[in-house]
Coordinates of N, CA, C and O in Angstrom, one line a residue:
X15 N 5.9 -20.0 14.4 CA 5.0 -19.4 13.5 C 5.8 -19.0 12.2 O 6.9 -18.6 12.3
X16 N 5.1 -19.0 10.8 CA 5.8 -18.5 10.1 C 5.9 -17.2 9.4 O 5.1 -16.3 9.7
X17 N 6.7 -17.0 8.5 CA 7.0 -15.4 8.2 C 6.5 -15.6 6.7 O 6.7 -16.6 6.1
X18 N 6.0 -14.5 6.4 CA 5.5 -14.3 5.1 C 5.8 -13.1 4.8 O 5.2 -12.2 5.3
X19 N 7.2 -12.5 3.4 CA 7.7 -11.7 3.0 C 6.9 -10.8 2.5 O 6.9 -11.3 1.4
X20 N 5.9 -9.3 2.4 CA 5.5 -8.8 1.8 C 5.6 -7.5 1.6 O 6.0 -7.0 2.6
X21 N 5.3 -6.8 0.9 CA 5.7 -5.8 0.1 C 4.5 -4.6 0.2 O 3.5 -5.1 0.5
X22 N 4.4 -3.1 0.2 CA 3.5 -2.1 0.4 C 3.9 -0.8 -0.4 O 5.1 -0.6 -0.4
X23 N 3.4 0.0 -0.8 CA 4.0 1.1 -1.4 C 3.2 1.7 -1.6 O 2.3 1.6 -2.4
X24 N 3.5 3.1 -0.5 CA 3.2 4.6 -0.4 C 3.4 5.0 -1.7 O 4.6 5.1 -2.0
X25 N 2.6 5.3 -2.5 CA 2.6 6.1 -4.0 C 1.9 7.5 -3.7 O 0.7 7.6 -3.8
X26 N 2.7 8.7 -3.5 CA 2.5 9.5 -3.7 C 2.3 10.4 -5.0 O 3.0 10.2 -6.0
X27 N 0.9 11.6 -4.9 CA 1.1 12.5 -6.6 C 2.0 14.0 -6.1 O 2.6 14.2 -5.0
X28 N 1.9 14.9 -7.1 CA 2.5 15.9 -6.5 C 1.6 17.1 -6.2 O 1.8 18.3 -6.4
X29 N 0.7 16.4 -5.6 CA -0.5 17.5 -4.4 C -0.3 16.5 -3.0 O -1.2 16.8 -2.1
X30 N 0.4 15.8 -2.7 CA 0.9 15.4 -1.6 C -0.1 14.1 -1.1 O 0.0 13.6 0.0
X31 N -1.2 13.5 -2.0 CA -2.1 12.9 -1.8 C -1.5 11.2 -1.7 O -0.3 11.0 -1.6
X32 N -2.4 10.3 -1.7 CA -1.3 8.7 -1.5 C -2.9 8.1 -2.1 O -4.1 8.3 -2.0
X33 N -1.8 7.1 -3.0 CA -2.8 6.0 -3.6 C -3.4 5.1 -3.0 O -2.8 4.4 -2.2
X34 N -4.6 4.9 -3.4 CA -5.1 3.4 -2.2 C -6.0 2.9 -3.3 O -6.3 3.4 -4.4
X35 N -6.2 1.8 -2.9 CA -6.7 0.7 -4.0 C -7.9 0.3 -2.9 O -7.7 0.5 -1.7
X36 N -9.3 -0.1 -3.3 CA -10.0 -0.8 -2.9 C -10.2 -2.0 -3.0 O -10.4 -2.4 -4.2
X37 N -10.1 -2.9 -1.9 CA -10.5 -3.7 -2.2 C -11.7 -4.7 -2.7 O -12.7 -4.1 -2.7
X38 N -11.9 -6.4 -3.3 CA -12.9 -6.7 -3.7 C -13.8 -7.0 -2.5 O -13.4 -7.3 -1.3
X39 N -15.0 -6.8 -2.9 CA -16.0 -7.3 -2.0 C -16.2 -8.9 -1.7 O -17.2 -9.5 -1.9
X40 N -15.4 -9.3 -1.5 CA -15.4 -11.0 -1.5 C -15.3 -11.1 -0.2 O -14.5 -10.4 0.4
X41 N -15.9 -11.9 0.4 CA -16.0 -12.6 2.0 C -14.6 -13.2 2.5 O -13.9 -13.1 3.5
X42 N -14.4 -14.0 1.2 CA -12.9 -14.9 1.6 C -12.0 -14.2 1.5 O -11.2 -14.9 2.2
X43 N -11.5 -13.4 1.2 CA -10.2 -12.4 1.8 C -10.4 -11.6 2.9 O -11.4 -11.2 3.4
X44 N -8.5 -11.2 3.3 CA -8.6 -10.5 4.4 C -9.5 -9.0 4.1 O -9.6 -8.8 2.9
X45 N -10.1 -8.1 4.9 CA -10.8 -6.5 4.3 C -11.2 -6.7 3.4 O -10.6 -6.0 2.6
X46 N -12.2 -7.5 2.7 CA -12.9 -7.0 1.8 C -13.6 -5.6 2.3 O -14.0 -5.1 3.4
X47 N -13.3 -5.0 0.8 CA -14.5 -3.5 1.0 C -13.8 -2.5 1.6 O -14.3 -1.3 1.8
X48 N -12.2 -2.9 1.9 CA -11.0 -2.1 2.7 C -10.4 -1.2 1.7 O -10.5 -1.4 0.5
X49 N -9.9 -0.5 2.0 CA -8.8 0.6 1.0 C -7.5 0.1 1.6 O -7.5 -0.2 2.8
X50 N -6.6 -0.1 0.9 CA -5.1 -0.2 1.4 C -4.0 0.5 0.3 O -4.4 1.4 -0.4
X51 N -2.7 -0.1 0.4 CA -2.1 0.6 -0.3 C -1.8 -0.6 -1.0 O -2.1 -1.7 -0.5
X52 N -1.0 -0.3 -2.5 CA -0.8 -1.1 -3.6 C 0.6 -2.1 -3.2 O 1.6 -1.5 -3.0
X53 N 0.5 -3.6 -3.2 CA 1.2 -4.2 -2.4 C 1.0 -5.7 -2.5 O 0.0 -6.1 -3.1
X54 N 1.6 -6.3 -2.0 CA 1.2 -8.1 -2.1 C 2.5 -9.2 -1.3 O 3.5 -8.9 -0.5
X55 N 2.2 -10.1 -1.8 CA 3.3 -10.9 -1.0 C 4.5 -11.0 -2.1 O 4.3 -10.8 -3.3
X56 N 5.7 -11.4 -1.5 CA 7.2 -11.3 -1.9 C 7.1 -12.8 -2.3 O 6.9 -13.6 -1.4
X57 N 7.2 -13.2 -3.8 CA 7.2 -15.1 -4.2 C 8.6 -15.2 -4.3 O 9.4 -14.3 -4.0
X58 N 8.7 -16.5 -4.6 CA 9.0 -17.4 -4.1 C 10.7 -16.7 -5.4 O 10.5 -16.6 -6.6
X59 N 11.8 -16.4 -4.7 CA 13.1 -15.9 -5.7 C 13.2 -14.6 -5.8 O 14.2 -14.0 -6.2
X60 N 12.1 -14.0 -5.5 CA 12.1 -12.4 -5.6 C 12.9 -11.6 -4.6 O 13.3 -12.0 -3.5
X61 N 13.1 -10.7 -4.9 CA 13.5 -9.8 -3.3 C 12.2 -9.0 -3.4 O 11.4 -8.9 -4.3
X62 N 12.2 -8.3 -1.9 CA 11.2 -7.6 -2.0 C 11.1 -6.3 -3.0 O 10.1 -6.1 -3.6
X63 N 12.0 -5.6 -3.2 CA 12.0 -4.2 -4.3 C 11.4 -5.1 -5.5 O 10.3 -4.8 -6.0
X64 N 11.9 -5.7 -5.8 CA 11.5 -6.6 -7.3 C 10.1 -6.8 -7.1 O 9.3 -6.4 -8.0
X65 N 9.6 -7.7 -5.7 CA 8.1 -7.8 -5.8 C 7.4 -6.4 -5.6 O 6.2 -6.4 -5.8
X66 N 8.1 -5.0 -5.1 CA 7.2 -4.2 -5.3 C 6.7 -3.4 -6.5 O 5.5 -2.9 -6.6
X67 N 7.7 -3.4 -7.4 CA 8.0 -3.2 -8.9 C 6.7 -4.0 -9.3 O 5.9 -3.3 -9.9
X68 N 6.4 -5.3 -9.0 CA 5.9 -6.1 -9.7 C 4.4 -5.8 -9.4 O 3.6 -5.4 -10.2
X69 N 4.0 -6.0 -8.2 CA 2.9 -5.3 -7.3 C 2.2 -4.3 -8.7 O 1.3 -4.6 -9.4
X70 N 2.8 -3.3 -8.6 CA 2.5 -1.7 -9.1 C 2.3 -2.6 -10.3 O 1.2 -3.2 -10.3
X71 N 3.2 -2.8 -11.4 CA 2.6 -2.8 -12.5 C 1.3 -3.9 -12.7 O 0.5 -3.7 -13.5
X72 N 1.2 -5.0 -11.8 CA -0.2 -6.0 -11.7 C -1.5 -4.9 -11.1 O -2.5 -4.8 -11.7
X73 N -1.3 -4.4 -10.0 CA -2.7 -3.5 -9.9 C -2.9 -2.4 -10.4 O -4.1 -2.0 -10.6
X74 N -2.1 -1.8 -10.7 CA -1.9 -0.4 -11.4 C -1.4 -0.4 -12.9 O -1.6 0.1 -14.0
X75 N -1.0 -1.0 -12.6 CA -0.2 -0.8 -14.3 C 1.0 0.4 -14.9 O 1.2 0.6 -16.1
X76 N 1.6 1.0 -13.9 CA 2.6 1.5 -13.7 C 3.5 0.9 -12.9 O 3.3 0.1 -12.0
X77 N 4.7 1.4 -13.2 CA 6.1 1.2 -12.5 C 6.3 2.4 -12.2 O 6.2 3.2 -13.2
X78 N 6.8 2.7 -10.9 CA 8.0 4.0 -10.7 C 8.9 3.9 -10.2 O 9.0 2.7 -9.7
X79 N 9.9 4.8 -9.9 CA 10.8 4.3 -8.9 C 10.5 4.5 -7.7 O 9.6 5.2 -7.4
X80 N 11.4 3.6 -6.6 CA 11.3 3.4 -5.5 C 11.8 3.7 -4.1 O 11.9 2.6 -4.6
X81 N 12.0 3.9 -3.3 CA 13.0 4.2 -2.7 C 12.3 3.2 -1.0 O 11.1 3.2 -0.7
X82 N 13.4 2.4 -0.2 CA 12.9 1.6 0.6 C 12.7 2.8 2.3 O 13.4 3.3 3.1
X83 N 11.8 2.7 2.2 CA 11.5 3.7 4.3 C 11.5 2.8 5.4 O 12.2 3.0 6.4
X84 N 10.6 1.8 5.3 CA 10.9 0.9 6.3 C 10.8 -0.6 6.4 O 10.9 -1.0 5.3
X85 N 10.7 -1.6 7.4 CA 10.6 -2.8 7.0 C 9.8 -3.5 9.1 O 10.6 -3.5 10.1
X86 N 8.5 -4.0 9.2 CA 8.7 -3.8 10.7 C 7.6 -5.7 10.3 O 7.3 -6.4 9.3
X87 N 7.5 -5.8 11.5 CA 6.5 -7.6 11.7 C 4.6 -6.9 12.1 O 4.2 -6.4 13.2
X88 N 3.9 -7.0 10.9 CA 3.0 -7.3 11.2 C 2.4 -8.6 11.6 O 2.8 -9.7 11.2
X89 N 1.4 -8.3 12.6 CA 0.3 -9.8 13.1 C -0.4 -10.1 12.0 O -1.1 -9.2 11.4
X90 N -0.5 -11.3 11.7 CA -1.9 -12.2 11.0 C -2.2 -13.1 12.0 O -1.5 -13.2 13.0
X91 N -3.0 -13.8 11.9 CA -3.8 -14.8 13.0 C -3.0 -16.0 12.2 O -2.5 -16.8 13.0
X92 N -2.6 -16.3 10.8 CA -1.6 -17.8 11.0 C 0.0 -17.2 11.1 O 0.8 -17.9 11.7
X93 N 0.3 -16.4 10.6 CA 2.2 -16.3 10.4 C 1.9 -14.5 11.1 O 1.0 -13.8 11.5
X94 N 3.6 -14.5 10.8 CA 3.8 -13.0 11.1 C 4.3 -12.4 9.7 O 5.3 -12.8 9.1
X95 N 3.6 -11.3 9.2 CA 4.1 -11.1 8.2 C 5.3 -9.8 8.3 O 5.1 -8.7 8.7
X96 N 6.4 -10.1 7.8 CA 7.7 -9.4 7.0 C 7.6 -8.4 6.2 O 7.7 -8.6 5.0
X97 N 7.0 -6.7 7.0 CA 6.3 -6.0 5.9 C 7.7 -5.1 5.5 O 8.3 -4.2 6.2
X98 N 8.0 -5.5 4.2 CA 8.6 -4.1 3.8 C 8.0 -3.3 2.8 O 7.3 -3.6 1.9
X99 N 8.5 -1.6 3.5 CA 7.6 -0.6 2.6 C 8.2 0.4 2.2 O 9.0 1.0 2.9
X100 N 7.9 0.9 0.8 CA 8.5 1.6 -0.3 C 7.8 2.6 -0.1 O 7.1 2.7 0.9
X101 N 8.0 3.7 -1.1 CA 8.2 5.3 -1.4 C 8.6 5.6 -3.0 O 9.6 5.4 -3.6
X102 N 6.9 6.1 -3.5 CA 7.2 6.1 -4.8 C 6.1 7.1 -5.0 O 5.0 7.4 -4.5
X103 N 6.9 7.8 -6.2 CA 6.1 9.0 -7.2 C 5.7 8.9 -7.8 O 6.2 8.1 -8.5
X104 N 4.6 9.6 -8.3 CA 4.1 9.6 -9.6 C 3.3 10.8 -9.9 O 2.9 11.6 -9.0
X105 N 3.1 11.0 -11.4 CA 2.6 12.7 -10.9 C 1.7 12.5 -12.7 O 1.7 13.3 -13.7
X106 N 1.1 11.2 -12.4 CA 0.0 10.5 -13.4 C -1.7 10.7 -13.0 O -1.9 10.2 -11.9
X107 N -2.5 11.1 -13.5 CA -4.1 11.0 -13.3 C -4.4 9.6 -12.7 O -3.7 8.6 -12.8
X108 N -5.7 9.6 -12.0 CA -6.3 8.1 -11.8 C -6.8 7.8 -13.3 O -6.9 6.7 -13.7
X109 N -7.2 8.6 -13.8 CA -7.8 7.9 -15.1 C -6.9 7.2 -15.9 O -7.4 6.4 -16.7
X110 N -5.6 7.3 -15.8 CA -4.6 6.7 -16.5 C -4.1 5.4 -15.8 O -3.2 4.6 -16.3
X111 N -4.5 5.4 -15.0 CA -4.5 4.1 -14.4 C -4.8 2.6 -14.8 O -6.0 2.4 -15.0
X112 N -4.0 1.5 -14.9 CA -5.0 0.2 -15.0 C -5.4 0.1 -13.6 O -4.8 0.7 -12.7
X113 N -6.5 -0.6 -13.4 CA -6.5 -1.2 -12.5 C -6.4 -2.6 -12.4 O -6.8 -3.2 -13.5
X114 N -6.0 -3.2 -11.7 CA -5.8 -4.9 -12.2 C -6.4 -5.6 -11.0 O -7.0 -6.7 -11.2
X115 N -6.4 -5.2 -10.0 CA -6.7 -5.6 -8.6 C -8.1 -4.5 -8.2 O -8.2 -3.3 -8.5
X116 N -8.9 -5.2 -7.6 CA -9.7 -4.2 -6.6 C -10.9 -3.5 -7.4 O -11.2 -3.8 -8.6
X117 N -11.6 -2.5 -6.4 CA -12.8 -2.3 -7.5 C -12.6 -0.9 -7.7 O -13.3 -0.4 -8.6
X118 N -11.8 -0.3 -7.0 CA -11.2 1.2 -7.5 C -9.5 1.5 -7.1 O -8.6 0.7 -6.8
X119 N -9.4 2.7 -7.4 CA -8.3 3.2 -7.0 C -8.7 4.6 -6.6 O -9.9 4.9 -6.7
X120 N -7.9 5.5 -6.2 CA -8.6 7.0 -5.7 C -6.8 7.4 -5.3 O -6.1 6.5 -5.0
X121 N -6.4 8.4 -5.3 CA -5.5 9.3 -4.6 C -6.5 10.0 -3.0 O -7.6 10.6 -3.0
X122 N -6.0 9.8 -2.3 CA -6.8 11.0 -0.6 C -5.7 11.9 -0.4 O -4.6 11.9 -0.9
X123 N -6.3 12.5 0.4 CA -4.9 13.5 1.3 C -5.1 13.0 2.5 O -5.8 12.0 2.7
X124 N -4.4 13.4 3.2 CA -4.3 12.8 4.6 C -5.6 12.9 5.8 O -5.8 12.2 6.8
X125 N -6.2 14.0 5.1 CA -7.7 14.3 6.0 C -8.7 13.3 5.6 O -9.3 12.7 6.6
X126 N -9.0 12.9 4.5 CA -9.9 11.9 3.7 C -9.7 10.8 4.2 O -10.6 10.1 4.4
X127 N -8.6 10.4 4.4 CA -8.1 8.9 4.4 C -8.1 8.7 6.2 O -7.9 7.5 6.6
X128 N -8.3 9.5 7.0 CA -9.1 9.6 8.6 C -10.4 8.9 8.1 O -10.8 7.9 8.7
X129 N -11.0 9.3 7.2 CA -12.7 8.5 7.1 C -12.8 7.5 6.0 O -13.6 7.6 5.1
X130 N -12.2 6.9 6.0 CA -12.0 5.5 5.0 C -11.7 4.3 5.9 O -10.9 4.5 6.8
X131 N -12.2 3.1 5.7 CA -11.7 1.6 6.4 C -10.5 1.4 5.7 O -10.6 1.1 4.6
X132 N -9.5 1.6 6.2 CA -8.1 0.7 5.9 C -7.9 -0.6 6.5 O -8.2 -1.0 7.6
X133 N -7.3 -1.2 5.4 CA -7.0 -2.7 6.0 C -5.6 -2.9 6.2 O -4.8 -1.9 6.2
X134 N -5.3 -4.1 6.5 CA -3.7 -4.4 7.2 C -3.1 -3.4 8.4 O -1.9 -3.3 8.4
X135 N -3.7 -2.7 9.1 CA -3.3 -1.5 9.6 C -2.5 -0.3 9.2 O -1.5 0.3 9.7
X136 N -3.1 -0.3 8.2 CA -2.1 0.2 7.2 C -2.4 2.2 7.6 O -1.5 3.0 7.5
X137 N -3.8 2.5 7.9 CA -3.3 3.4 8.5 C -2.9 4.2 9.3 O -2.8 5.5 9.2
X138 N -2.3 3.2 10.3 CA -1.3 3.5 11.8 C -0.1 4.3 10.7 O 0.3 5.4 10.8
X139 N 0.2 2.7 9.4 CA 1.4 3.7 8.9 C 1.6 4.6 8.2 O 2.7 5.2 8.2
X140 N 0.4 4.9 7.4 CA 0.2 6.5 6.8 C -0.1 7.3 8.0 O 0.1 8.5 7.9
X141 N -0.5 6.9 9.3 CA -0.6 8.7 10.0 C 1.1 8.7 10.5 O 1.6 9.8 10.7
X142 N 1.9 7.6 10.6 CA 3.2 7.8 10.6 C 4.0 8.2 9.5 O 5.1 8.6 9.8
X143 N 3.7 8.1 8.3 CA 4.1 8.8 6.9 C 4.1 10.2 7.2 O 5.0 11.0 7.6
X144 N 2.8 10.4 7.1 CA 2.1 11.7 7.0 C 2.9 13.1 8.3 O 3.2 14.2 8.0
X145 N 2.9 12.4 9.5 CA 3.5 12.6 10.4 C 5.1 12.9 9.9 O 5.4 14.1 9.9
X146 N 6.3 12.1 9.4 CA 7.4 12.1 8.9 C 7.4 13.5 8.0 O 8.1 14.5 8.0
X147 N 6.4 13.1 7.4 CA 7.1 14.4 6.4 C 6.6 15.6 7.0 O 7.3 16.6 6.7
X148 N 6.0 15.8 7.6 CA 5.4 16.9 8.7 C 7.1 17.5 9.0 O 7.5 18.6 8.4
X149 N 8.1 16.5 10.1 CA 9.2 16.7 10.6 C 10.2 16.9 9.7 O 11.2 17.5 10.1
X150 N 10.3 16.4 8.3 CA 11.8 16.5 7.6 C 11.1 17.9 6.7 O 11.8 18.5 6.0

């Protein structure tokens, strides 16, 4: 099976809340109608930090810095994908936002984001974020 390099990034504000992007309502992609976090696949020369940089400024339209937390093998039904995932601040409004991707953006706290469809299983790994900083 093959591996597909991709990229994710926990964007936190400084009310402790995490960015999620919605996705389009289109049939042919994975979660349409899903919230996830701001992210994509790692092309073709890139490293992953570079494609996360790159991520952020295509759906968002900011860059911040980064810092790497973890890197683990999600399932897809054709490959396995190579998720690595970042850790980034910002302490910017949603209104100042581009959006470039998706049909919203929103900041949640960690209670909100219990009643939202996440896609990629992406929020096994925010209740494990959320969880982390609980302990440090």
């Amino acid at each position: 099976m093959i591996r597909i390099p991709c990229v994710a990034i926990i964007i936190e504000n400084s009310r402790g809340e995490i960015l999620l992007l919605l996705r389009d309502d289109d049939p042919g992609i994975s979660y349409p109608n899903h919230w996830t976090l701001v992210g994509g696949k790692v092309e073709e020369g890139e490293t992953p930090e570079t494609a996360a940089h790159r991520e952020m400024l295509e759906e968002i339209g900011v860059d911040t810095d980064i810092t790497f937390w973890k890197r683990y093998d999600r399932q897809h039904p054709f490959a396995i994908v190579d998720q690595h995932i970042y850790i980034g601040k910002i302490d910017i409004s949603r209104e100042l936002l581009t959006l470039g991707e998706g049909q919203d953006v929103r900041f949640f706290n960690s209670h909100e984001i219990k009643n939202l469809k996440i896609g990629f299983e992406f929020d096994v790994l925010l209740d494990e974020y959320f969880l982390s900083r609980k302990t440090n």
